[in-house]
Amino acid sequence: MRSKLFIPTILVIAAALLSACSGSFQFGQAMARTINVTGNAEVILSPDIAYISIGVHSEAETAKAAVAANNTQTQAVVDAIKGKGVDAKDIKTTNFSVYQQQKYSPTGEDLGTFFMADNTVYVTMRDITKIGDILDASIGAGANSIYGITFDVQDKESAMASGRDQAIADAKAQAEQLAAATGATLGDVQNISYYSNPPVPYYYDNKAMGGGAGAEAASVPISPGQLTMTVSVSVTYALK
């Protein structure tokens, strides 16, 4: 019985020794040398599209009369915008509402209850050089308020692709400089992480474009400004 137990014991000890040797060999292996850098890029974009919200407000003693008046005013505004060359598909009406409101004179006298009708004409401007003309035409046709203008860029993907190229080039230049300073050269890319901050549409809000008397201030100079997009990449290179 002892001789039968002795052989497995030897095998167990041998296996343990082999495992220890294997572990020592792996521990002693040199780790691969790498360098990680972050490249950045900023792309400045000029807006090429704009969105305008134009308010049409009507008042009457009955709801029916207020709605009828508002329909007439709104259609006149839409026709005026079309007359300036804006395609029908780029004009839509939204946020229509009818409500009652008590009116008072400047001295506080109760003038009674009136019905108010509101509609918003939403316009997509693909030629932003005509924005001033559209505002003038809208107000002249019966619009009461210009709620603001939002400027944007149609083709963001091309700009983002350019930003990525610039960020990668920035990362590589940094990595090459650091590697050269330590007497090494760059190897293959081991890993890339990408982050972007797309341009946020710019909202133009001029107080002179408000409702009531402010809406009469036509020909307000409009400046689209610029939009900024940032891109960052984190790149890991092998070192040789």
Tab-separated table of N, CA and C in Angstrom, residues 7 11 24 26 28 45 47 49 55 66 74 84 94 111 125 132 141 143 148 159 161 168 172 186 194 206 213 227:
chain	number	residue	atom	x	y	z
A	7	ILE	N	3.940	7.053	-5.282
A	7	ILE	CA	4.022	7.537	-6.669
A	7	ILE	C	3.160	8.781	-6.883
A	11	LEU	N	4.284	12.765	-8.014
A	11	LEU	CA	3.683	13.466	-9.149
A	11	LEU	C	3.132	14.830	-8.731
A	24	SER	N	7.146	31.949	-12.458
A	24	SER	CA	8.331	32.793	-12.366
A	24	SER	C	8.719	33.313	-13.735
A	26	GLN	N	6.675	33.870	-16.379
A	26	GLN	CA	5.732	34.884	-16.817
A	26	GLN	C	5.967	36.201	-16.086
A	28	GLY	N	8.676	37.332	-14.955
A	28	GLY	CA	9.929	37.946	-15.355
A	28	GLY	C	9.904	38.533	-16.750
A	45	LEU	N	-17.122	77.060	-37.457
A	45	LEU	CA	-18.075	76.907	-38.553
A	45	LEU	C	-18.897	78.177	-38.741
A	47	PRO	N	-22.501	79.519	-39.856
A	47	PRO	CA	-23.865	79.019	-40.057
A	47	PRO	C	-24.321	79.182	-41.504
A	49	ILE	N	-27.735	77.917	-42.244
A	49	ILE	CA	-29.174	77.702	-42.184
A	49	ILE	C	-29.710	78.358	-40.909
A	55	GLY	N	-44.648	85.090	-34.623
A	55	GLY	CA	-45.930	85.024	-33.928
A	55	GLY	C	-47.013	85.872	-34.577
A	66	ALA	N	-62.143	85.699	-33.529
A	66	ALA	CA	-60.699	85.713	-33.268
A	66	ALA	C	-59.981	84.698	-34.146
A	74	THR	N	-52.494	84.959	-40.496
A	74	THR	CA	-51.466	83.927	-40.668
A	74	THR	C	-51.249	83.613	-42.139
A	84	LYS	N	-41.101	85.953	-50.948
A	84	LYS	CA	-39.671	86.270	-50.859
A	84	LYS	C	-38.794	85.092	-51.278
A	94	THR	N	-47.430	76.275	-36.201
A	94	THR	CA	-47.439	75.461	-34.983
A	94	THR	C	-48.029	76.266	-33.822
A	111	LEU	N	-62.786	96.506	-19.631
A	111	LEU	CA	-63.281	96.589	-21.005
A	111	LEU	C	-64.041	95.336	-21.419
A	125	MET	N	-34.849	78.877	-43.011
A	125	MET	CA	-34.172	79.758	-43.963
A	125	MET	C	-32.897	79.102	-44.478
A	132	GLY	N	-33.411	89.355	-43.121
A	132	GLY	CA	-33.951	90.697	-42.924
A	132	GLY	C	-35.186	90.934	-43.778
A	141	ALA	N	-47.047	92.019	-43.222
A	141	ALA	CA	-48.236	91.231	-43.550
A	141	ALA	C	-49.132	90.975	-42.348
A	143	ALA	N	-47.693	90.011	-38.918
A	143	ALA	CA	-47.063	89.317	-37.789
A	143	ALA	C	-46.880	90.292	-36.631
A	148	GLY	N	-37.455	84.904	-32.180
A	148	GLY	CA	-36.023	84.644	-32.172
A	148	GLY	C	-35.593	83.872	-33.402
A	159	ALA	N	-17.580	68.562	-41.060
A	159	ALA	CA	-16.789	69.336	-40.101
A	159	ALA	C	-16.233	68.436	-39.008
A	161	ALA	N	-15.559	65.236	-39.292
A	161	ALA	CA	-14.507	64.410	-39.893
A	161	ALA	C	-13.197	65.189	-39.967
A	168	ILE	N	-6.280	63.721	-34.496
A	168	ILE	CA	-5.354	62.592	-34.651
A	168	ILE	C	-3.955	63.102	-34.974
A	172	LYS	N	-0.573	62.504	-32.743
A	172	LYS	CA	0.635	61.865	-33.288
A	172	LYS	C	1.856	62.764	-33.127
A	186	LEU	N	7.867	55.590	-32.495
A	186	LEU	CA	6.492	55.117	-32.378
A	186	LEU	C	6.277	53.808	-33.132
A	194	TYR	N	-12.431	58.342	-28.711
A	194	TYR	CA	-12.834	59.556	-29.414
A	194	TYR	C	-13.946	60.282	-28.659
A	206	ASN	N	-32.849	89.335	-30.271
A	206	ASN	CA	-32.722	90.787	-30.174
A	206	ASN	C	-33.986	91.346	-29.538
A	213	ALA	N	-45.200	96.785	-30.058
A	213	ALA	CA	-44.533	97.871	-30.771
A	213	ALA	C	-43.145	97.473	-31.207
A	227	LEU	N	-20.085	79.205	-35.090
A	227	LEU	CA	-20.287	78.064	-34.204
A	227	LEU	C	-18.955	77.348	-34.022
